[in-house]
C-alpha cells in the first residue's frame, strides 16, 4: 500500500518571455559581407537604425548596449578582414554591427523541470517556522538546449510553499578561465573525450605538470599552424573546448537569483547542462559550500561535472574524473563519511552505485548497492538527488522506470556509517504521474534532482513529464518507519 503524499497547489511553468541576448554567427564569409553592408550606411542611417532598436530591446535586457558592444568586439577580426579599422569606428556603428551578431534565445520556451532544492545562504528577516530556499531547474529552449536557472521560495511552518516571482531580466554569467590545470587529470579527461593518445602526447609534452589557459592556447596554436589534417585539427579544437570545462563564472551583485542562468559555454556542453543536483555540503571544520553535480552533453559525449559556490554569485566548474564518473546521475553526499567524500552514481545506466574518494574530482572503484527489484523499477533505478541525513540513516529519494517507460519516485534508507547497506526500500512508488501530470514533452514522467526536510515533512520538488514542476510532501517519520520495516 502506497504512503499518503500531499501534492501542493503550486506549479512552476516555463515562461517564453525569459530571453537572453546571445552571440549570433553565420560563418566568416557572411560575416565579412554583412560588415561591408553596414559600413556602407551613412551616419544618419546608422543612427536611425540603432536608436529605435535600443529603445525596444532595453526593455527586455539589462544593459543591452554592453552586450552589443561585446558582440561587436567578438567579430573584430572580420571587421578588419573587411578592410576597416576597428578602433576608428564610433559607438553607434559598433552598436549596430553588434546587433547584427546578436539574437534572443528563450531559455524556458520548451520546458522547466527537474528541480533541486537547498537552503538559501541568507536566512534573515523570516518569521518563526519559515525557511528560505533556492530551487534550481533545468530550463529547455529552442533546439532542446538545457541550462540551469534558479528561483527563490519561502516555506512556512505549515509547509506551504511560496515561489517568489522571477525578475524582469535574465543574464548569462561572465566567463573567466581557471588559472591552473592539473596535467594528469586534464589528459585523463581528454582521453575519455576520444582525443587520441598520440596527439595528446604531442601537445602535452610541451606543458608543465600544472599549466594555465594561456600556455595551453599557445601550444595548441603552434601545433595548429603546422597541421592540415581535418581529424587532427578536430582534436586541437577539442582540447581547447575541454579547457573551457574548467572555469569560474560570476554574476553581478545587483542581480536577483532568478536573473542568473548558467548557460552552456564550452563545446563539450553545447547540447545542454542537464539535471543539476545541488547539495549543501559541510566539511569537518563546519565550513559550508554548495555543490552540484550535473551532466554536460555535446550530442555525442556525456561529461559529468561539478559546480561549486558559496553564495550563488560566483561558481567554479570542473569535470569529474575516474572510472566512476561515467554516465549520468551522480549525487554527492552532504558530508564526508569515515573521512572520505562519498557519491552515488549510475555508471551502467540501470543500477545504483556508491563511491568514495579522497579528492572530490576523482571517482573510482564504484560498488553496486542497488538493482531494480520491483516491477515498477525493472528497467532502471537511480537517485533523485543527494542523500538526506536522518537519525535512522541516509534517506535516498530514487527514480525508477517500469513498463511503458513510466518514471516513478521511490525511496530507500541506507546505513549511516556504511551506505552500501540498504536498510529498506519502498515496495511501492512514493509518487507516480497522476492524470494531470502525465502529459508533456516526455509523457508519464515524474523526476526530482533533490529534496529537503522542513519540520516534520519531506518536501519533494519534482518535474512533470519534462515540461513543468510541482511539489509534494510526505511525513518524514512515517516514511522512515515504513523504510525501517522493510518498505
XYZ file of N, CA, C and O in Angstrom, residues 266-451:
744
model
N 31.076 25.889 -23.239
C 32.070 25.128 -23.998
C 31.401 24.184 -24.990
O 30.213 23.846 -24.870
N 32.169 23.738 -25.974
C 31.659 22.787 -26.963
C 31.218 21.486 -26.309
O 30.318 20.805 -26.808
N 31.843 21.104 -25.206
C 31.507 19.856 -24.545
C 30.138 19.899 -23.869
O 29.639 18.867 -23.430
N 29.529 21.069 -23.768
C 28.188 21.147 -23.217
C 27.245 21.882 -24.178
O 26.229 22.428 -23.761
N 27.586 21.839 -25.454
C 26.848 22.614 -26.448
C 25.391 22.199 -26.570
O 24.546 22.990 -26.988
N 25.072 20.955 -26.222
C 23.686 20.487 -26.292
C 22.985 20.550 -24.940
O 21.838 20.138 -24.827
N 23.698 21.045 -23.934
C 22.975 21.276 -22.698
C 23.718 20.949 -21.425
O 24.677 20.181 -21.406
N 23.253 21.602 -20.361
C 23.664 21.343 -18.985
C 22.446 20.731 -18.311
O 21.438 21.398 -18.120
N 22.533 19.475 -17.929
C 21.348 18.724 -17.545
C 21.343 18.341 -16.066
O 22.356 17.913 -15.518
N 20.183 18.526 -15.431
C 19.834 17.893 -14.158
C 20.840 18.144 -13.045
O 21.413 17.205 -12.468
N 21.062 19.404 -12.722
C 21.957 19.754 -11.612
C 21.355 19.277 -10.291
O 20.197 19.568 -9.986
N 22.170 18.559 -9.528
C 21.772 18.074 -8.204
C 22.553 18.869 -7.160
O 23.718 18.581 -6.895
N 21.908 19.879 -6.583
C 22.574 20.732 -5.597
C 22.507 20.096 -4.214
O 21.527 19.439 -3.860
N 23.561 20.340 -3.426
C 23.598 19.862 -2.051
C 24.367 20.865 -1.206
O 25.361 21.447 -1.651
N 23.878 21.085 0.005
C 24.609 21.893 0.987
C 25.610 20.967 1.668
O 25.226 20.039 2.392
N 26.909 21.224 1.442
C 27.962 20.338 1.936
C 28.680 21.000 3.104
O 29.075 22.169 3.026
N 28.851 20.252 4.190
C 29.536 20.753 5.373
C 30.799 19.937 5.607
O 30.733 18.704 5.724
N 31.956 20.625 5.660
C 33.204 19.889 5.855
C 33.471 19.639 7.342
O 32.672 20.022 8.210
N 34.599 18.982 7.629
C 34.905 18.580 9.010
C 35.036 19.771 9.955
O 34.841 19.640 11.167
N 35.356 20.937 9.427
C 35.514 22.143 10.244
C 34.238 22.970 10.342
O 34.233 24.062 10.915
N 33.163 22.459 9.770
C 31.895 23.165 9.827
C 31.685 24.181 8.717
O 30.658 24.867 8.687
N 32.645 24.304 7.803
C 32.509 25.257 6.699
C 31.532 24.717 5.662
O 31.578 23.543 5.295
N 30.669 25.595 5.169
C 29.615 25.196 4.234
C 29.931 25.659 2.821
O 30.360 26.799 2.600
N 29.743 24.771 1.868
C 29.785 25.109 0.440
C 28.599 24.432 -0.226
O 28.048 23.453 0.301
N 28.206 24.954 -1.354
C 27.119 24.343 -2.127
C 27.725 23.734 -3.390
O 28.399 24.421 -4.166
N 27.494 22.436 -3.568
C 27.974 21.736 -4.749
C 26.777 21.285 -5.588
O 25.676 21.067 -5.062
N 27.039 21.127 -6.881
C 26.049 20.497 -7.746
C 26.775 19.596 -8.732
O 27.767 20.008 -9.342
N 26.315 18.384 -8.842
C 26.772 17.510 -9.922
C 25.788 17.666 -11.077
O 24.578 17.781 -10.864
N 26.309 17.712 -12.292
C 25.426 17.834 -13.446
C 26.061 17.161 -14.659
O 27.226 16.739 -14.625
N 25.303 17.054 -15.711
C 25.751 16.391 -16.928
C 25.938 17.410 -18.034
O 25.000 18.147 -18.371
N 27.140 17.466 -18.589
C 27.395 18.262 -19.791
C 27.280 17.328 -20.992
O 27.799 16.207 -20.980
N 26.616 17.801 -22.047
C 26.342 16.931 -23.202
C 26.579 17.710 -24.483
O 26.122 18.844 -24.633
N 27.335 17.109 -25.412
C 27.622 17.764 -26.693
C 26.948 17.072 -27.872
O 27.245 17.374 -29.026
N 26.034 16.161 -27.589
C 25.373 15.392 -28.641
C 26.000 14.027 -28.860
O 25.375 13.151 -29.465
N 27.229 13.846 -28.366
C 27.941 12.576 -28.506
C 28.487 12.082 -27.164
O 28.371 10.904 -26.826
N 29.108 12.980 -26.405
C 29.760 12.611 -25.164
C 28.962 13.115 -23.972
O 28.421 14.219 -23.993
N 28.920 12.298 -22.920
C 28.368 12.694 -21.637
C 29.537 12.984 -20.710
O 30.401 12.132 -20.508
N 29.610 14.190 -20.158
C 30.693 14.558 -19.252
C 30.100 14.967 -17.902
O 29.507 16.036 -17.780
N 30.239 14.113 -16.876
C 29.801 14.523 -15.542
C 30.691 15.657 -15.026
O 31.912 15.609 -15.151
N 30.063 16.670 -14.430
C 30.815 17.832 -13.966
C 30.360 18.240 -12.568
O 29.290 17.834 -12.096
N 31.193 19.073 -11.946
C 30.938 19.539 -10.601
C 30.906 21.062 -10.589
O 31.769 21.717 -11.170
N 29.923 21.590 -9.913
C 29.746 23.031 -9.755
C 29.888 23.347 -8.269
O 29.361 22.622 -7.418
N 30.602 24.407 -7.941
C 30.799 24.783 -6.546
C 30.531 26.273 -6.366
O 30.958 27.094 -7.171
N 29.821 26.611 -5.297
C 29.576 28.010 -4.980
C 29.419 28.167 -3.469
O 29.058 27.210 -2.767
N 29.686 29.351 -2.985
C 29.425 29.683 -1.593
C 28.230 30.631 -1.467
O 27.572 30.659 -0.431
N 27.980 31.399 -2.540
C 26.996 32.482 -2.431
C 26.023 32.567 -3.607
O 25.163 33.436 -3.633
N 26.148 31.692 -4.603
C 25.310 31.685 -5.800
C 25.523 32.912 -6.686
O 24.750 33.177 -7.593
N 26.612 33.655 -6.433
C 27.050 34.716 -7.340
C 28.266 34.258 -8.152
O 28.392 34.597 -9.325
N 29.143 33.517 -7.522
C 30.329 33.004 -8.205
C 30.308 31.481 -8.148
O 30.067 30.894 -7.092
N 30.578 30.873 -9.317
C 30.577 29.417 -9.427
C 31.875 28.959 -10.078
O 32.391 29.614 -10.984
N 32.380 27.833 -9.623
C 33.519 27.194 -10.263
C 33.065 25.842 -10.792
O 32.385 25.090 -10.099
N 33.435 25.527 -12.034
C 33.062 24.249 -12.624
C 34.306 23.480 -13.020
O 35.319 24.066 -13.398
N 34.205 22.167 -12.954
C 35.305 21.297 -13.368
C 34.751 19.914 -13.678
O 33.730 19.505 -13.107
N 35.405 19.176 -14.580
C 34.944 17.814 -14.873
C 35.204 16.882 -13.695
O 36.098 17.111 -12.879
N 34.408 15.822 -13.609
C 34.657 14.746 -12.669
C 35.400 13.635 -13.400
O 35.059 13.291 -14.538
N 36.410 13.082 -12.762
C 37.299 12.126 -13.400
C 37.205 10.757 -12.742
O 36.800 10.636 -11.589
N 37.618 9.727 -13.513
C 37.719 8.391 -12.959
C 36.710 7.423 -13.540
O 35.759 7.805 -14.229
N 36.904 6.146 -13.232
C 36.045 5.087 -13.779
C 34.625 5.168 -13.245
O 33.699 4.616 -13.847
N 34.423 5.850 -12.121
C 33.075 6.001 -11.587
C 32.363 7.242 -12.066
O 31.165 7.405 -11.819
N 33.093 8.127 -12.738
C 32.499 9.368 -13.256
C 32.037 9.136 -14.683
O 32.550 9.735 -15.635
N 31.086 8.246 -14.836
C 30.550 7.895 -16.140
C 29.036 8.069 -16.116
O 28.403 8.009 -15.070
N 28.482 8.243 -17.307
C 27.036 8.306 -17.449
C 26.474 9.484 -16.648
O 27.185 10.435 -16.328
N 25.202 9.419 -16.332
C 24.519 10.497 -15.623
C 24.267 10.075 -14.174
O 24.685 9.013 -13.734
N 23.578 10.963 -13.424
C 23.018 10.567 -12.129
C 24.013 10.544 -10.985
O 23.847 9.768 -10.042
N 25.061 11.360 -11.002
C 25.951 11.440 -9.852
C 25.334 12.358 -8.800
O 24.768 13.404 -9.136
N 25.452 11.971 -7.532
C 24.891 12.769 -6.437
C 25.824 12.678 -5.235
O 26.095 11.587 -4.724
N 26.297 13.839 -4.765
C 27.266 13.921 -3.684
C 26.564 13.863 -2.321
O 25.527 14.494 -2.125
N 27.143 13.108 -1.394
C 26.641 13.116 -0.019
C 26.939 14.486 0.621
O 27.925 15.138 0.254
N 26.147 14.907 1.601
C 26.298 16.262 2.167
C 27.450 16.419 3.154
O 27.671 17.520 3.654
N 28.168 15.356 3.431
C 29.356 15.419 4.276
C 30.219 14.195 3.970
O 29.780 13.251 3.295
N 31.439 14.227 4.475
C 32.305 13.062 4.317
C 31.820 11.920 5.207
O 31.207 12.138 6.257
N 32.133 10.704 4.783
C 31.810 9.507 5.560
C 33.115 8.775 5.848
O 33.848 8.420 4.904
N 33.406 8.610 7.127
C 34.664 7.970 7.532
C 35.873 8.637 6.885
O 36.815 7.972 6.435
N 35.823 9.973 6.815
C 36.957 10.741 6.321
C 37.071 10.858 4.819
O 38.041 11.438 4.315
N 36.100 10.348 4.083
C 36.161 10.389 2.624
C 34.899 11.009 2.043
O 33.803 10.884 2.619
N 35.065 11.681 0.900
C 33.889 12.103 0.141
C 33.141 10.857 -0.320
O 33.746 9.801 -0.566
N 31.821 10.981 -0.464
C 31.007 9.854 -0.924
C 30.060 10.338 -2.017
O 29.572 11.471 -1.974
N 29.795 9.466 -2.962
C 28.998 9.828 -4.132
C 28.153 8.638 -4.577
O 28.619 7.496 -4.587
N 26.907 8.912 -4.940
C 26.083 7.927 -5.632
C 26.263 8.107 -7.131
O 26.484 9.219 -7.616
N 26.153 7.018 -7.884
C 26.248 7.118 -9.342
C 25.424 6.006 -9.982
O 24.915 5.098 -9.294
N 25.308 6.081 -11.292
C 24.592 5.050 -12.063
C 25.393 4.803 -13.325
O 24.954 5.124 -14.431
N 26.599 4.231 -13.162
C 27.554 4.187 -14.265
C 27.106 3.316 -15.422
O 27.510 3.527 -16.566
N 26.268 2.300 -15.157
C 25.835 1.401 -16.231
C 24.459 1.755 -16.770
O 23.938 1.098 -17.672
N 23.840 2.797 -16.201
C 22.554 3.258 -16.708
C 21.347 2.635 -16.047
O 20.224 3.091 -16.289
N 21.534 1.591 -15.189
C 20.316 0.970 -14.636
C 20.453 0.452 -13.208
O 19.481 -0.065 -12.635
N 21.615 0.602 -12.592
C 21.807 0.225 -11.198
C 22.409 1.394 -10.423
O 23.060 2.261 -11.003
N 22.232 1.385 -9.113
C 22.806 2.420 -8.262
C 24.150 1.963 -7.695
O 24.285 0.820 -7.237
N 25.130 2.869 -7.699
C 26.470 2.576 -7.227
C 26.872 3.582 -6.153
O 26.343 4.699 -6.079
N 27.843 3.174 -5.340
C 28.412 4.014 -4.303
C 29.912 4.111 -4.511
O 30.563 3.108 -4.835
N 30.476 5.321 -4.322
C 31.913 5.534 -4.477
C 32.421 6.385 -3.327
O 31.686 7.206 -2.777
N 33.699 6.180 -2.984
C 34.391 7.017 -2.012
C 35.627 7.616 -2.667
O 36.192 7.035 -3.598
N 36.070 8.773 -2.148
C 37.258 9.406 -2.716
C 37.897 10.345 -1.702
O 37.207 10.955 -0.872
N 39.219 10.454 -1.812
C 39.946 11.462 -1.037
C 39.905 12.814 -1.714
O 40.199 13.844 -1.085
N 39.591 12.830 -3.016
C 39.570 14.055 -3.816
C 38.205 14.190 -4.486
O 37.742 13.263 -5.161
N 37.606 15.346 -4.338
C 36.221 15.499 -4.771
C 36.045 15.408 -6.285
O 34.948 15.182 -6.782
N 37.120 15.561 -7.067
C 37.006 15.483 -8.525
C 37.420 14.130 -9.102
O 37.356 13.939 -10.308
N 37.856 13.201 -8.266
C 38.324 11.895 -8.755
C 37.499 10.774 -8.137
O 37.429 10.659 -6.905
N 36.897 9.946 -8.995
C 35.994 8.910 -8.522
C 36.270 7.585 -9.236
O 36.095 7.482 -10.449
N 36.686 6.607 -8.453
C 36.998 5.279 -8.984
C 36.361 4.213 -8.100
O 35.798 4.508 -7.047
N 36.464 2.966 -8.555
C 36.036 1.789 -7.787
C 34.585 1.864 -7.317
O 34.283 1.706 -6.121
N 33.630 2.095 -8.229
C 32.224 2.114 -7.820
C 31.750 0.729 -7.364
O 32.155 -0.295 -7.916
N 30.909 0.714 -6.331
C 30.351 -0.520 -5.778
C 28.845 -0.523 -6.031
O 28.143 0.420 -5.651
N 28.328 -1.578 -6.657
C 26.881 -1.646 -6.895
C 26.153 -1.913 -5.583
O 26.472 -2.864 -4.871
N 25.208 -1.049 -5.254
C 24.474 -1.199 -3.989
C 22.978 -1.431 -4.191
O 22.300 -1.896 -3.270
N 22.456 -1.111 -5.366
C 21.037 -1.321 -5.623
C 20.824 -1.733 -7.070
O 21.471 -1.202 -7.977
N 19.919 -2.682 -7.257
C 19.494 -3.092 -8.593
C 17.966 -3.056 -8.626
O 17.310 -3.112 -7.579
N 17.361 -2.942 -9.802
C 15.901 -2.987 -9.870
C 15.360 -4.261 -9.227
O 15.906 -5.350 -9.437
N 14.310 -4.095 -8.446
C 13.767 -5.232 -7.689
C 12.286 -5.435 -7.926
O 11.817 -6.561 -8.067
N 11.531 -4.341 -7.964
C 10.083 -4.428 -8.104
C 9.668 -4.098 -9.535
O 10.395 -3.409 -10.263
N 8.495 -4.569 -9.973
C 8.094 -4.365 -11.375
C 8.132 -2.910 -11.835
O 8.470 -2.624 -12.988
N 7.809 -1.952 -10.940
C 7.779 -0.544 -11.338
C 9.171 0.045 -11.517
O 9.313 1.190 -11.946
N 10.214 -0.759 -11.203
C 11.588 -0.303 -11.375
C 12.426 -1.302 -12.171
O 13.653 -1.246 -12.146
N 11.793 -2.210 -12.894
C 12.530 -3.259 -13.608
C 13.513 -2.692 -14.635
O 14.576 -3.253 -14.867
N 13.183 -1.563 -15.280
C 14.041 -1.026 -16.342
C 15.295 -0.389 -15.762
O 16.412 -0.636 -16.235
N 15.137 0.441 -14.718
C 16.299 1.075 -14.092
C 15.916 1.698 -12.766
O 14.747 1.989 -12.505
N 16.945 1.899 -11.938
C 16.795 2.644 -10.699
C 17.942 3.641 -10.606
O 19.065 3.342 -11.037
N 17.665 4.816 -10.095
C 18.688 5.844 -9.936
C 18.298 6.788 -8.822
O 17.208 6.681 -8.250
N 19.173 7.712 -8.491
C 18.849 8.656 -7.415
C 18.075 9.856 -7.942
O 18.119 10.181 -9.121
N 17.377 10.497 -7.028
C 16.694 11.767 -7.311
C 17.334 12.875 -6.486
O 16.651 13.687 -5.858
N 18.656 12.888 -6.454
C 19.348 13.932 -5.728
C 20.212 13.380 -4.613
O 20.266 12.174 -4.362
N 20.889 14.279 -3.933
C 21.821 13.887 -2.888
C 21.102 13.258 -1.703
O 19.958 13.624 -1.387
N 21.770 12.332 -0.999
C 21.183 11.713 0.185
C 20.892 12.742 1.268
O 21.570 13.758 1.403
N 19.880 12.451 2.084
C 19.481 13.298 3.204
C 19.790 12.545 4.490
O 19.334 11.410 4.683
N 20.556 13.176 5.372
C 20.928 12.514 6.612
C 19.792 12.607 7.621
O 19.287 13.696 7.919
N 19.387 11.454 8.173
C 18.398 11.382 9.245
C 18.984 10.540 10.373
O 19.995 9.858 10.198
N 18.354 10.559 11.520
C 18.850 9.762 12.640
C 18.745 8.265 12.368
O 19.422 7.452 13.017
N 17.923 7.896 11.386
C 17.722 6.480 11.072
C 18.639 5.980 9.963
O 18.778 4.765 9.764
N 19.268 6.899 9.230
C 20.108 6.510 8.112
C 20.048 7.545 7.005
O 19.429 8.610 7.146
N 20.709 7.238 5.906
C 20.696 8.115 4.730
C 19.419 7.855 3.932
O 19.203 6.758 3.425
N 18.585 8.876 3.834
C 17.360 8.774 3.045
C 17.691 9.087 1.589
O 18.194 10.165 1.277
N 17.426 8.135 0.713
C 17.686 8.303 -0.722
C 16.347 8.356 -1.448
O 15.582 7.383 -1.422
N 16.039 9.479 -2.057
C 14.880 9.554 -2.949
C 15.349 9.039 -4.306
O 16.376 9.481 -4.827
N 14.609 8.085 -4.840
C 15.036 7.410 -6.068
C 14.041 7.650 -7.195
O 12.882 8.010 -6.965
N 14.520 7.480 -8.419
C 13.604 7.395 -9.550
C 13.725 5.985 -10.125
O 14.788 5.365 -10.056
N 12.644 5.505 -10.651
C 12.633 4.171 -11.235
C 11.793 4.189 -12.498
O 10.879 4.997 -12.649
N 12.116 3.268 -13.401
C 11.419 3.177 -14.684
C 10.845 1.776 -14.832
O 11.557 0.775 -14.634
N 9.572 1.727 -15.167
C 8.900 0.442 -15.341
C 8.301 0.286 -16.718
O 8.833 0.812 -17.704
N 7.184 -0.429 -16.789
C 6.530 -0.671 -18.075
C 6.054 0.633 -18.693
O 5.776 1.610 -18.003
N 5.970 0.649 -20.017
C 5.589 1.828 -20.791
C 6.517 3.012 -20.515
O 6.150 4.152 -20.697
N 7.737 2.716 -20.057
C 8.736 3.721 -19.700
C 8.153 4.789 -18.762
O 8.431 5.970 -18.876
N 7.363 4.324 -17.803
C 6.810 5.242 -16.813
C 7.821 5.447 -15.690
O 8.310 4.484 -15.096
N 8.134 6.712 -15.419
C 9.027 7.080 -14.327
C 8.209 7.293 -13.056
O 7.204 8.006 -13.065
N 8.683 6.715 -11.944
C 8.086 6.936 -10.637
C 9.173 7.371 -9.660
O 10.364 7.180 -9.907
N 8.748 7.935 -8.546
C 9.669 8.333 -7.481
C 9.464 7.406 -6.290
O 8.326 7.182 -5.850
N 10.570 6.846 -5.794
C 10.535 5.965 -4.634
C 11.476 6.456 -3.557
O 11.930 7.600 -3.576
N 11.795 5.585 -2.603
C 12.701 5.954 -1.514
C 13.375 4.721 -0.954
O 12.804 3.626 -0.949
N 14.612 4.916 -0.479
C 15.383 3.869 0.178
C 16.059 4.466 1.393
O 16.223 5.687 1.513
N 16.495 3.600 2.312
C 17.217 4.023 3.504
C 18.514 3.225 3.586
O 18.497 1.986 3.534
N 19.646 3.951 3.679
C 20.964 3.332 3.747
C 21.590 3.570 5.119
O 21.294 4.567 5.775
N 22.472 2.665 5.516
C 23.144 2.774 6.806
C 24.010 4.033 6.870
O 24.710 4.367 5.910
N 24.005 4.730 8.024
C 24.741 5.983 8.148
C 26.241 5.802 8.018
O 26.923 6.602 7.374
N 26.786 4.766 8.625
C 28.236 4.561 8.613
C 28.712 3.749 7.420
O 29.871 3.848 7.025
N 27.832 2.965 6.849
C 28.179 2.153 5.675
C 27.011 2.181 4.696
O 26.139 1.304 4.723
N 26.960 3.202 3.839
C 25.816 3.354 2.928
C 25.678 2.229 1.888
O 24.700 2.233 1.139
N 26.633 1.310 1.846
C 26.455 0.173 0.941
C 25.405 -0.795 1.488
O 24.947 -1.691 0.768
N 25.013 -0.622 2.751
C 23.996 -1.465 3.379
C 22.631 -0.804 3.229
O 22.407 0.314 3.709
N 21.737 -1.482 2.546
C 20.376 -0.971 2.388
C 19.527 -1.460 3.551
O 19.340 -2.676 3.722
N 18.998 -0.526 4.333
C 18.133 -0.870 5.460
C 16.740 -1.213 4.967
O 16.101 -2.154 5.450
N 16.256 -0.441 4.005
C 14.917 -0.698 3.482
C 14.671 0.075 2.204
O 15.356 1.057 1.906
N 13.696 -0.413 1.454
C 13.306 0.226 0.195
C 11.796 0.121 0.055
O 11.208 -0.930 0.362
N 11.152 1.177 -0.412
C 9.709 1.121 -0.613
C 9.349 0.061 -1.649
O 9.957 -0.007 -2.720
N 8.344 -0.743 -1.300
C 7.874 -1.764 -2.242
C 6.970 -1.161 -3.318
O 6.781 -1.754 -4.388
N 6.410 0.015 -2.994
C 5.521 0.711 -3.927
C 6.044 2.130 -4.135
O 6.716 2.685 -3.264
N 5.724 2.728 -5.268
C 6.207 4.094 -5.516
C 5.663 5.084 -4.497
O 4.563 4.911 -3.951
N 6.442 6.122 -4.272
C 6.003 7.235 -3.431
C 5.154 8.209 -4.252
O 4.112 8.683 -3.818
N 5.612 8.496 -5.474
C 4.892 9.389 -6.387
C 4.848 8.743 -7.766
O 5.877 8.298 -8.292
N 3.668 8.673 -8.343
C 3.518 8.238 -9.725
C 2.823 9.355 -10.496
O 2.121 10.183 -9.906
N 3.020 9.433 -11.825
C 2.359 10.506 -12.589
C 0.840 10.340 -12.523
O 0.307 9.299 -12.933
N 0.159 11.336 -11.977
C -1.309 11.254 -11.967
C -1.851 11.772 -13.299
O -1.090 12.246 -14.152
N -3.145 11.693 -13.544
C -3.683 12.101 -14.856
C -3.357 13.530 -15.255
O -3.254 13.839 -16.446
N -3.155 14.431 -14.271
C -2.839 15.822 -14.593
C -1.356 16.040 -14.844
O -0.945 17.140 -15.221
N -0.525 15.004 -14.641
C 0.911 15.166 -14.715
C 1.564 14.346 -15.828
O 2.760 14.475 -16.061
N 0.805 13.529 -16.495
C 1.422 12.564 -17.406
C 1.629 13.078 -18.825
O 2.267 12.412 -19.644
N 1.094 14.271 -19.143
C 1.256 14.810 -20.486
C 2.355 15.866 -20.495
O 2.409 16.727 -19.617
N 3.236 15.817 -21.501
C 4.308 16.796 -21.591
C 5.276 16.436 -22.691
O 4.980 15.627 -23.574
N 6.456 17.040 -22.643
C 7.479 16.781 -23.665
C 7.856 15.304 -23.681
O 8.051 14.699 -24.726
N 7.969 14.701 -22.488
C 8.178 13.255 -22.354
C 7.085 12.746 -21.425
O 7.146 12.969 -20.211
N 6.068 12.062 -21.938
C 4.912 11.676 -21.118
C 5.273 10.680 -20.018
O 6.274 9.964 -20.088
N 4.427 10.649 -18.977
C 4.486 9.631 -17.926
C 5.778 9.672 -17.115
O 6.346 8.627 -16.776
N 6.229 10.901 -16.791
C 7.485 11.044 -16.050
C 7.289 11.973 -14.853
O 6.784 13.084 -14.995
N 7.694 11.498 -13.662
C 7.930 12.377 -12.519
C 9.384 12.167 -12.110
O 9.872 11.038 -12.073
N 10.087 13.266 -11.828
C 11.532 13.173 -11.622
C 11.993 14.359 -10.784
O 11.550 15.487 -10.989
N 12.869 14.085 -9.840
C 13.397 15.143 -8.980
C 14.912 15.072 -8.948
O 15.503 14.011 -9.192
N 15.544 16.215 -8.644
C 17.000 16.273 -8.506
C 17.419 16.690 -7.102
O 18.577 17.026 -6.878
N 16.478 16.663 -6.140
C 16.862 16.985 -4.781
C 15.680 17.393 -3.936
O 14.802 18.137 -4.395
N 15.642 16.910 -2.687
C 14.548 17.191 -1.754
C 15.104 17.839 -0.492
O 16.320 17.965 -0.325
